[in-house]
Coordinates of C-alpha atoms in Angstrom, one line a residue:
M371 CA 0.0 0.0 0.0
Q372 CA 2.8 2.4 0.8
L373 CA 4.6 1.6 -2.5
L374 CA 1.3 1.8 -4.4
L375 CA 0.5 5.3 -3.0
K376 CA 4.0 6.5 -3.7
K377 CA 3.9 5.4 -7.3
S378 CA 0.3 6.5 -8.0
S379 CA 1.0 10.0 -6.6
N380 CA 4.1 10.5 -8.8
G381 CA 6.3 10.1 -5.7
L382 CA 4.5 12.9 -3.8
Y383 CA 3.0 11.1 -0.8
D384 CA 4.4 8.9 2.0
L385 CA 2.1 6.6 4.1
S386 CA 2.9 5.6 7.7
V387 CA 0.8 3.2 9.9
G388 CA 1.1 3.1 13.7
D389 CA -0.6 -0.3 14.1
M390 CA -2.3 -3.0 11.9
Q391 CA -4.7 -5.7 13.0
L392 CA -5.9 -8.5 10.7
D393 CA -9.0 -10.6 11.4
V394 CA -8.8 -13.4 8.9
L395 CA -12.1 -15.0 9.8
A396 CA -13.9 -11.7 9.6
S397 CA -12.0 -10.7 6.5
T398 CA -11.3 -7.3 8.2
L399 CA -8.1 -5.2 8.3
L400 CA -7.8 -2.4 10.8
F401 CA -5.1 0.3 10.5
K402 CA -4.5 2.7 13.4
N403 CA -2.8 6.1 13.5
V404 CA -2.5 6.4 9.8
K405 CA -0.7 9.4 8.3
M406 CA -0.3 10.5 4.7
T407 CA 2.1 13.4 4.2
P408 CA 3.6 15.0 1.1
D409 CA 7.4 14.8 0.5
A410 CA 8.4 18.5 0.7
T411 CA 11.5 18.1 -1.3
H412 CA 9.7 16.2 -4.1
L413 CA 6.8 18.7 -4.1
D414 CA 9.3 21.5 -4.7
S415 CA 10.8 19.5 -7.6
L416 CA 7.3 18.9 -9.1
R417 CA 6.5 22.6 -8.8
K418 CA 9.6 23.6 -10.6
I419 CA 8.7 21.5 -13.7
D420 CA 5.0 22.4 -13.4
E421 CA 3.9 18.9 -12.5
A422 CA 2.5 19.6 -9.0
P423 CA -1.2 19.2 -8.4
N424 CA -3.4 22.1 -7.5
D425 CA -4.3 20.5 -4.2
V426 CA -1.8 19.0 -1.8
Y427 CA -3.1 17.0 1.1
T428 CA -1.8 16.1 4.6
A429 CA -4.1 13.6 6.3
S430 CA -4.2 11.5 9.5
F431 CA -6.8 9.0 10.6
D432 CA -7.6 7.5 14.0
E433 CA -8.7 4.4 12.2
L434 CA -8.9 3.0 8.7
R435 CA -11.1 -0.1 8.6
V436 CA -11.3 -2.4 5.5
E437 CA -13.9 -5.1 5.3
G438 CA -14.2 -7.9 2.7
I439 CA -10.5 -8.4 2.2
N440 CA -9.2 -11.6 0.8
L441 CA -5.7 -12.3 2.1
D442 CA -4.6 -14.4 -0.9
D443 CA -5.8 -11.7 -3.4
A444 CA -4.0 -9.0 -1.3
L445 CA -0.7 -10.9 -1.6
T446 CA -0.9 -12.3 -5.2
S447 CA -3.7 -10.6 -7.2
K448 CA -3.6 -7.2 -9.0
T449 CA -7.2 -6.5 -8.1
M450 CA -8.5 -5.0 -4.8
D451 CA -12.2 -5.7 -4.0
Y452 CA -13.6 -4.5 -0.7
K453 CA -17.1 -4.3 0.8
L454 CA -16.4 -1.4 3.0
V455 CA -13.6 1.1 3.7
K456 CA -14.2 3.4 6.7
L457 CA -12.1 6.4 7.8
V458 CA -12.8 7.5 11.4
R459 CA -12.1 11.0 12.6
P460 CA -9.7 12.1 9.8
V461 CA -7.9 15.4 10.1
I462 CA -7.1 16.7 6.6
V463 CA -5.2 19.8 5.6
I464 CA -5.4 20.9 2.0
H465 CA -3.2 23.5 0.4
H466 CA -4.9 24.8 -2.7
K467 CA -2.9 26.7 -5.3
K468 CA -4.4 27.5 -8.7
D469 CA -2.9 30.7 -10.1
G470 CA 0.4 30.1 -11.8
Q471 CA 0.0 26.4 -11.7
K472 CA -1.4 24.3 -14.5
G473 CA -2.2 21.5 -12.1
K474 CA -1.4 18.6 -14.5
A475 CA -1.7 16.0 -11.7
T476 CA -5.4 15.3 -12.1
N477 CA -7.5 12.4 -10.9
E478 CA -7.2 11.0 -14.4
E479 CA -3.4 11.0 -14.1
F480 CA -3.5 9.5 -10.6
S481 CA -5.6 6.6 -11.9
Q482 CA -3.3 6.2 -14.9
R483 CA -0.3 5.6 -12.7
F484 CA -2.3 3.5 -10.3
L485 CA -3.4 1.2 -13.2
K486 CA 0.2 0.6 -14.1
E487 CA 0.5 -1.2 -10.8
M488 CA -3.0 -2.7 -10.3
E489 CA -5.8 -3.7 -12.6
K490 CA -8.7 -2.6 -10.4
L491 CA -9.7 -1.1 -7.1
S492 CA -13.4 -1.7 -6.2
I493 CA -15.1 -0.6 -2.9
K494 CA -18.8 -1.1 -2.5
K495 CA -19.0 1.7 0.1
L496 CA -16.4 4.2 1.3
I497 CA -17.3 6.1 4.5
V498 CA -15.7 9.1 6.2
E499 CA -17.0 9.9 9.7
E500 CA -16.5 13.0 11.9
G501 CA -13.7 14.5 9.8
N502 CA -12.2 17.9 10.1
V503 CA -10.9 19.6 7.0
T504 CA -8.8 22.8 6.7
I505 CA -8.5 24.4 3.3
H506 CA -5.7 26.9 2.7
N507 CA -6.0 28.9 -0.5
D508 CA -2.4 29.8 -1.1
T509 CA -3.3 32.2 -3.9
K510 CA -5.4 34.4 -1.6
K511 CA -5.0 36.2 1.6
G512 CA -7.2 35.6 4.6
A513 CA -8.1 32.9 7.1
P514 CA -8.5 29.3 5.8
N515 CA -11.8 27.6 5.4
R516 CA -12.4 25.2 8.3
L517 CA -15.0 22.4 7.8
K518 CA -16.2 20.5 10.8
H519 CA -18.1 17.3 11.3
V520 CA -17.3 16.2 7.7
S521 CA -19.1 13.1 6.5
V522 CA -18.6 11.3 3.2
V523 CA -20.4 8.3 1.7
L524 CA -19.3 7.0 -1.7
N525 CA -21.1 4.1 -3.4
D526 CA -19.6 1.8 -6.0
F527 CA -16.1 3.3 -5.9
L528 CA -14.3 1.8 -8.9
V529 CA -10.9 2.6 -10.4
D530 CA -10.2 0.6 -13.6
S531 CA -9.7 1.1 -17.3
T532 CA -13.4 1.8 -17.8
T533 CA -13.8 4.5 -15.2
R534 CA -10.5 6.4 -15.6
K535 CA -12.1 9.0 -17.9
D536 CA -15.7 8.6 -16.8
K537 CA -17.0 12.2 -16.3
D538 CA -20.3 10.9 -14.8
R539 CA -18.5 9.6 -11.7
F540 CA -17.7 11.6 -8.6
L541 CA -14.2 10.8 -7.3
F542 CA -14.5 7.4 -9.1
A543 CA -17.8 6.7 -7.4
R544 CA -21.1 6.1 -9.1
E545 CA -22.8 8.4 -6.5
G546 CA -21.9 10.0 -3.3
T547 CA -22.7 12.6 -0.7
L548 CA -20.4 14.9 1.2
S549 CA -21.6 17.1 4.2
F550 CA -20.2 19.2 6.9
K551 CA -21.8 21.2 9.8
D552 CA -21.5 24.3 11.9
Y553 CA -19.6 26.4 9.3
N554 CA -18.7 29.9 10.6
K555 CA -16.5 32.5 8.9
P556 CA -16.3 36.2 10.0
T557 CA -15.7 38.9 7.4
P558 CA -12.1 40.4 7.5
D559 CA -13.5 43.6 9.1
G560 CA -15.3 41.7 11.9
L561 CA -18.6 43.4 11.2
Y562 CA -20.4 40.2 9.9
N563 CA -20.4 36.4 10.4
L564 CA -21.3 33.9 7.7
K565 CA -22.9 30.9 9.3
I566 CA -24.3 27.7 7.7
G567 CA -25.8 25.0 9.9
E568 CA -25.1 22.2 7.4
V569 CA -23.8 21.9 3.8
K570 CA -24.7 18.8 1.9
I571 CA -23.2 18.0 -1.6
K572 CA -24.8 15.3 -3.8
A573 CA -22.8 13.9 -6.7
P574 CA -22.7 13.4 -9.6
Q575 CA -25.9 15.6 -9.5
Q576 CA -23.7 18.6 -8.7
Q577 CA -26.2 19.8 -6.1
V578 CA -25.3 21.7 -3.0
T579 CA -27.9 22.3 -0.2
L580 CA -27.2 24.9 2.5
T581 CA -29.3 24.6 5.6
G582 CA -29.5 27.4 8.2
F583 CA -27.7 30.1 6.1
S584 CA -27.2 33.5 7.7
F585 CA -25.1 36.6 7.1
T586 CA -25.6 38.8 10.1
S587 CA -23.7 41.2 12.3
P588 CA -22.7 40.4 15.9
F589 CA -23.5 44.0 16.8
D590 CA -26.8 45.6 17.4
K591 CA -27.8 48.9 15.6
A592 CA -26.2 51.2 18.2
A593 CA -22.9 49.3 18.4
F594 CA -22.7 49.0 14.6
V595 CA -23.2 52.7 14.1
K596 CA -20.5 53.5 16.7
K597 CA -18.0 51.6 14.6
Q598 CA -18.6 53.7 11.5
K599 CA -17.2 57.1 10.5
Q600 CA -19.7 57.5 7.7
S601 CA -23.3 56.4 7.4
K602 CA -23.3 52.7 6.3
E603 CA -26.1 50.2 5.9
L604 CA -26.4 47.4 8.4
Y605 CA -27.5 44.1 6.7
N606 CA -28.9 41.0 8.3
V607 CA -29.8 38.1 6.0
S608 CA -31.2 34.6 6.9
F609 CA -32.4 31.7 4.7
P610 CA -33.6 28.4 6.1
S611 CA -32.3 26.7 3.0
V612 CA -30.5 27.4 -0.3
I613 CA -30.4 24.8 -3.0
V614 CA -27.8 25.2 -5.7
N615 CA -28.0 22.9 -8.8
G616 CA -25.3 22.4 -11.5
V617 CA -22.5 23.8 -9.4
D618 CA -18.8 23.2 -9.3
W619 CA -18.7 22.8 -5.5
W620 CA -14.9 22.6 -5.2
T621 CA -14.2 26.0 -6.9
L622 CA -17.0 27.4 -4.7
L623 CA -15.4 26.1 -1.5
N624 CA -12.1 27.7 -2.6
E625 CA -13.8 31.0 -3.3
E626 CA -12.7 31.0 -6.9
E627 CA -16.0 31.2 -8.6
I628 CA -19.8 30.6 -8.3
V629 CA -21.0 28.9 -11.5
A630 CA -24.5 27.3 -11.2
D631 CA -27.5 26.4 -13.4
V632 CA -30.2 27.2 -10.8
V633 CA -30.2 28.6 -7.3
D634 CA -33.5 28.2 -5.3
V635 CA -34.2 30.1 -2.1
P636 CA -37.6 28.9 -0.8
S637 CA -37.9 31.6 2.0
G638 CA -35.9 34.1 4.0
K639 CA -35.6 37.4 5.7
L640 CA -33.6 40.5 4.8
S641 CA -33.4 43.6 6.9
I642 CA -31.4 46.8 6.2
Y643 CA -30.9 49.7 8.6
L644 CA -29.3 53.1 8.0
D645 CA -28.5 55.8 10.5
R646 CA -28.2 59.1 8.7
S647 CA -26.9 61.0 11.7
L648 CA -23.3 60.2 10.5
P649 CA -21.7 62.0 7.6
P650 CA -23.1 60.7 4.3
K651 CA -21.0 58.3 2.2
N652 CA -20.7 58.7 -1.6
K653 CA -22.4 55.7 -3.1
M654 CA -21.6 56.2 -6.8
G655 CA -20.8 52.9 -8.5
N656 CA -23.0 50.7 -6.2
F657 CA -25.9 49.9 -8.6
P658 CA -26.7 46.1 -8.8
N659 CA -24.9 45.6 -12.2
Q660 CA -21.9 47.6 -11.0
L661 CA -21.6 45.6 -7.7
I662 CA -21.8 42.3 -9.5
M663 CA -19.1 43.2 -12.0
K664 CA -16.8 44.4 -9.2
M665 CA -17.1 41.1 -7.2
P666 CA -13.6 39.6 -6.6
M667 CA -15.1 36.2 -7.3
K668 CA -16.2 35.1 -10.7
M669 CA -20.0 34.5 -10.9
N670 CA -22.3 33.0 -13.4
I671 CA -25.8 31.9 -12.2
A672 CA -28.2 31.2 -15.0
K673 CA -31.3 31.4 -12.8
L674 CA -32.0 32.6 -9.3
N675 CA -35.4 31.9 -7.8
I676 CA -36.4 33.5 -4.4
S677 CA -39.8 32.9 -2.7
N678 CA -41.4 34.1 0.5
L679 CA -38.7 36.7 1.3
D680 CA -39.7 39.2 4.0
F681 CA -37.8 42.5 3.5
S682 CA -37.6 45.5 5.8
Y683 CA -35.7 48.8 5.4
G684 CA -35.4 51.1 8.5
E685 CA -33.8 54.5 8.5
Y686 CA -33.1 57.0 11.3
N687 CA -33.6 60.6 10.3
P688 CA -31.6 63.0 12.5
V689 CA -33.9 65.9 11.5
S690 CA -37.1 64.1 12.8
Q691 CA -35.0 62.2 15.3
Q692 CA -37.2 59.2 14.5
T693 CA -36.9 55.9 12.7
G694 CA -39.2 54.8 9.9
T695 CA -39.5 51.3 8.6
L696 CA -40.7 50.2 5.2
Y697 CA -41.9 46.6 4.8
I698 CA -42.2 44.4 1.7
D699 CA -43.4 40.9 2.4
N700 CA -43.8 37.6 0.5
V701 CA -41.3 38.7 -2.1
K702 CA -41.0 36.4 -5.1
L703 CA -38.1 37.0 -7.5
N704 CA -37.1 35.3 -10.7
V705 CA -33.6 36.5 -11.8
T706 CA -31.8 35.4 -14.9
N707 CA -28.1 35.8 -15.8
V708 CA -26.5 36.9 -12.5
S709 CA -23.0 37.1 -14.0
N710 CA -19.8 39.0 -14.2
M711 CA -18.5 36.5 -16.8
N712 CA -20.7 37.7 -19.7
T713 CA -22.4 40.9 -20.8
K714 CA -26.0 39.6 -21.4
P715 CA -28.6 41.7 -19.6
M716 CA -29.7 40.7 -16.1
S717 CA -33.4 40.4 -15.7
V718 CA -35.3 40.7 -12.4
K719 CA -39.0 40.0 -12.2
G720 CA -40.8 40.2 -8.9
I721 CA -44.1 40.4 -7.0
A722 CA -44.6 41.2 -3.3
L723 CA -46.9 42.8 -0.7
F724 CA -46.1 46.5 0.1
M725 CA -46.5 47.3 3.8
H726 CA -47.9 43.8 4.5
K727 CA -51.0 44.1 2.3
V728 CA -50.7 46.0 -1.1
P729 CA -49.8 43.9 -4.1
V730 CA -46.9 45.3 -6.1
Q731 CA -45.1 44.2 -9.3
A732 CA -41.6 45.2 -10.4
D733 CA -39.6 44.3 -13.4
F734 CA -36.0 45.4 -13.8
V735 CA -33.4 45.0 -16.6
F736 CA -29.8 45.8 -15.8
D737 CA -27.5 46.4 -18.8
M738 CA -24.3 44.4 -18.0
A739 CA -22.6 45.6 -21.1
S740 CA -22.9 49.2 -19.9
Y741 CA -22.3 48.4 -16.2
K742 CA -19.9 51.3 -15.8
T743 CA -22.7 53.8 -16.2
G744 CA -25.2 51.6 -14.2
K745 CA -27.7 51.7 -17.0
F746 CA -31.1 50.1 -16.2
S747 CA -34.8 50.1 -17.0
A748 CA -37.7 49.3 -14.8
F749 CA -41.5 48.9 -14.7
I750 CA -43.3 49.2 -11.4
K751 CA -47.0 48.7 -10.7
M752 CA -48.9 48.9 -7.4
Q753 CA -52.5 48.4 -6.5
G754 CA -54.5 50.9 -4.4
F755 CA -54.3 51.6 -0.6
E756 CA -55.4 54.2 2.0
G757 CA -52.9 57.0 2.1
S758 CA -52.4 56.8 5.8
L759 CA -50.8 53.3 5.3
V760 CA -47.5 54.9 4.4
N761 CA -47.3 57.4 7.3
S762 CA -45.3 55.1 9.5
F763 CA -42.2 55.6 7.3
V764 CA -43.1 58.8 5.3
M765 CA -43.4 60.9 8.5
P766 CA -40.0 60.1 10.0
M767 CA -38.1 59.8 6.7
G768 CA -39.8 62.4 4.6
M769 CA -41.3 64.8 7.2
M770 CA -44.7 64.5 5.6
K771 CA -48.1 63.1 6.6
I772 CA -51.0 62.0 4.4
E773 CA -54.0 63.2 6.3
E774 CA -56.8 62.0 4.0
G775 CA -57.4 60.2 0.8
S776 CA -56.6 57.0 -1.0
V777 CA -54.4 55.9 -3.8
Q778 CA -56.2 53.9 -6.4
G779 CA -53.1 52.6 -8.1
T780 CA -49.8 53.6 -9.6
E781 CA -47.6 52.7 -12.6
A782 CA -44.1 53.9 -13.6
S783 CA -41.9 53.1 -16.5
I784 CA -38.3 54.2 -15.8
T785 CA -35.0 54.3 -17.6
G786 CA -31.8 55.6 -16.1
D787 CA -28.2 55.2 -15.0
Q788 CA -26.1 56.1 -11.9
W789 CA -26.7 59.9 -12.5
K790 CA -30.4 60.2 -13.2
A791 CA -33.6 58.5 -14.1
N792 CA -36.4 59.5 -16.5
G793 CA -39.9 58.1 -16.4
I794 CA -43.6 58.2 -17.2
I795 CA -45.6 58.0 -13.9
S796 CA -49.3 57.5 -13.4
L797 CA -50.7 58.0 -9.9
L798 CA -54.4 57.6 -9.4
Y799 CA -55.9 59.0 -6.2
N800 CA -59.0 60.5 -4.5
D801 CA -59.4 63.3 -1.9
L802 CA -55.7 63.4 -1.2
K803 CA -54.6 65.8 1.5
L804 CA -51.2 66.0 3.1
H805 CA -49.4 67.9 5.9
L806 CA -45.7 68.9 5.8
M807 CA -44.1 68.3 9.1
E808 CA -41.4 70.0 11.2
K809 CA -39.5 69.1 14.4
D810 CA -39.5 71.8 17.1
K811 CA -36.4 72.0 19.3
G812 CA -36.8 70.1 22.5
E813 CA -40.0 68.3 21.3
K814 CA -40.3 64.6 20.6
A815 CA -43.3 64.7 18.3
L816 CA -43.5 66.2 14.8
D817 CA -45.7 69.3 14.2
K818 CA -47.5 70.4 11.1
K819 CA -46.2 73.2 9.0
G820 CA -49.3 75.3 8.7
F821 CA -48.6 77.8 6.0
T822 CA -46.5 75.5 3.7
T823 CA -49.0 72.7 4.0
F824 CA -51.8 75.1 3.0
V825 CA -49.8 76.2 -0.1
A826 CA -49.0 72.6 -1.0
N827 CA -52.6 71.4 -0.9
L828 CA -54.0 74.5 -2.5
F829 CA -51.6 75.2 -5.4
V830 CA -49.4 72.2 -5.8
L831 CA -51.3 69.0 -5.1
K832 CA -54.4 68.4 -7.2
K833 CA -57.1 66.7 -5.1
D834 CA -58.0 63.9 -7.5
N835 CA -56.6 62.1 -10.5
P836 CA -58.5 61.5 -12.7
K837 CA -60.6 64.6 -12.1
D838 CA -64.2 65.4 -13.2
G839 CA -64.3 62.6 -15.8
K840 CA -61.2 63.7 -17.6
P841 CA -58.5 61.2 -18.6
A842 CA -56.0 60.3 -15.9
R843 CA -52.9 62.5 -15.9
K844 CA -49.5 60.9 -16.6
E845 CA -46.5 62.9 -15.7
A846 CA -43.1 62.8 -17.4
A847 CA -40.5 63.1 -14.6
T848 CA -36.7 63.4 -14.3
F849 CA -34.9 62.6 -11.1
T850 CA -31.3 63.5 -10.5
R851 CA -29.6 61.0 -8.2
N852 CA -28.3 62.1 -4.8
P853 CA -24.8 60.6 -4.8
H854 CA -25.3 59.6 -1.2
G855 CA -28.3 57.5 -2.0
G856 CA -28.5 54.0 -3.4
F857 CA -30.3 52.5 -6.4
F858 CA -33.7 52.1 -4.7
M859 CA -33.7 55.7 -3.4
L860 CA -33.5 56.8 -7.0
V861 CA -36.1 54.4 -8.3
F862 CA -38.7 54.7 -5.5

């Protein structure tokens, strides 16, 4: 076995065994304190001639159990047929290096060298229990990925002349699953933690299921704001599950790229909070198409489907000294071409409930070929509601109160970029009356601005649309972007 591993790995790995126990009657072989280590001198030599693999392993096992062994075959035959191979509590360290390395030592070449020594290796079931894996990406800075409670089950593992180039197999197995639990990785600035309760990988289906996904800050709103010098959004995201189909999971683990056919998110919560008491931050260049193109990791997701997402946006206004919160519930989004690897348009189609009850539809198209300008188009349609419904966030954020009236519906067709937006807007309403608000010094509550409210209602705001049987008014509008505001501030 030691000689076989040495030859099959092109001389890279050494194998040592602390103890070996053979039960002939039970056809079982038990290895204890097994260690597989790379030969450092030989690894350097392979790297100099560009023959080193992308991934170099160091592994140790408490136990390696082999069942179904035939002693005569093991000594005389060039075939290895086992019922079960079980690795107990392995500790594996992987050094991954892609940039600057061609990585010629692939699974295919390993099997080619193996088959020069043996005709076949067959294992009905290969199991890994309670493993711990540490992945060092030597081409990137930052802390390594640590995978705990790693479990692997491979069925019908076979290395022979028929499977050496079989692309439908996963690590030479007909099928398999790999999982790990309690994944936790803080962001470099310490403001957020990425946590995943369990990751399960199914092969050869190329499906990854994340359970208990969250990206949240360990700080509450006040503590988060204290750590900022400029106003910055606080994000908290949680998804009970995320299902990724058609994904190269190894490149994903190494944070090299996210390439997938379909990503499904059945439900989730997203909250954003912004305290505007701090100096504003210039947000030019942060539109969705711009942010995707700026991502350090390559991304190409053909379809992203999100259902039952509850979204809230809260904002503290230092003028009103109050916080307003906008709610959009039951969000359903269908997104195509989330990619920074091509320039096809990204389409976002969604429906939701505005402020818990009002149906709203929104369609966006982001021009990825013109991402530097942030070019986009949008269509937004909302059903009717009582005007007072929006006071909970309009009053603290916009210093305005809708006193009377109802909105019958609204539509907007918008085109724009990171500097401005142009649109045709239709707002249907009845008996609408508003009050402009102000905050008196030393007072907690907002007061009405009597004279400016009178002027606004009498000369600016028309009471009804449509009015007196006339066709509904549609207004052409141009909005210049506040550089301190984001995409949705411009659109909405």
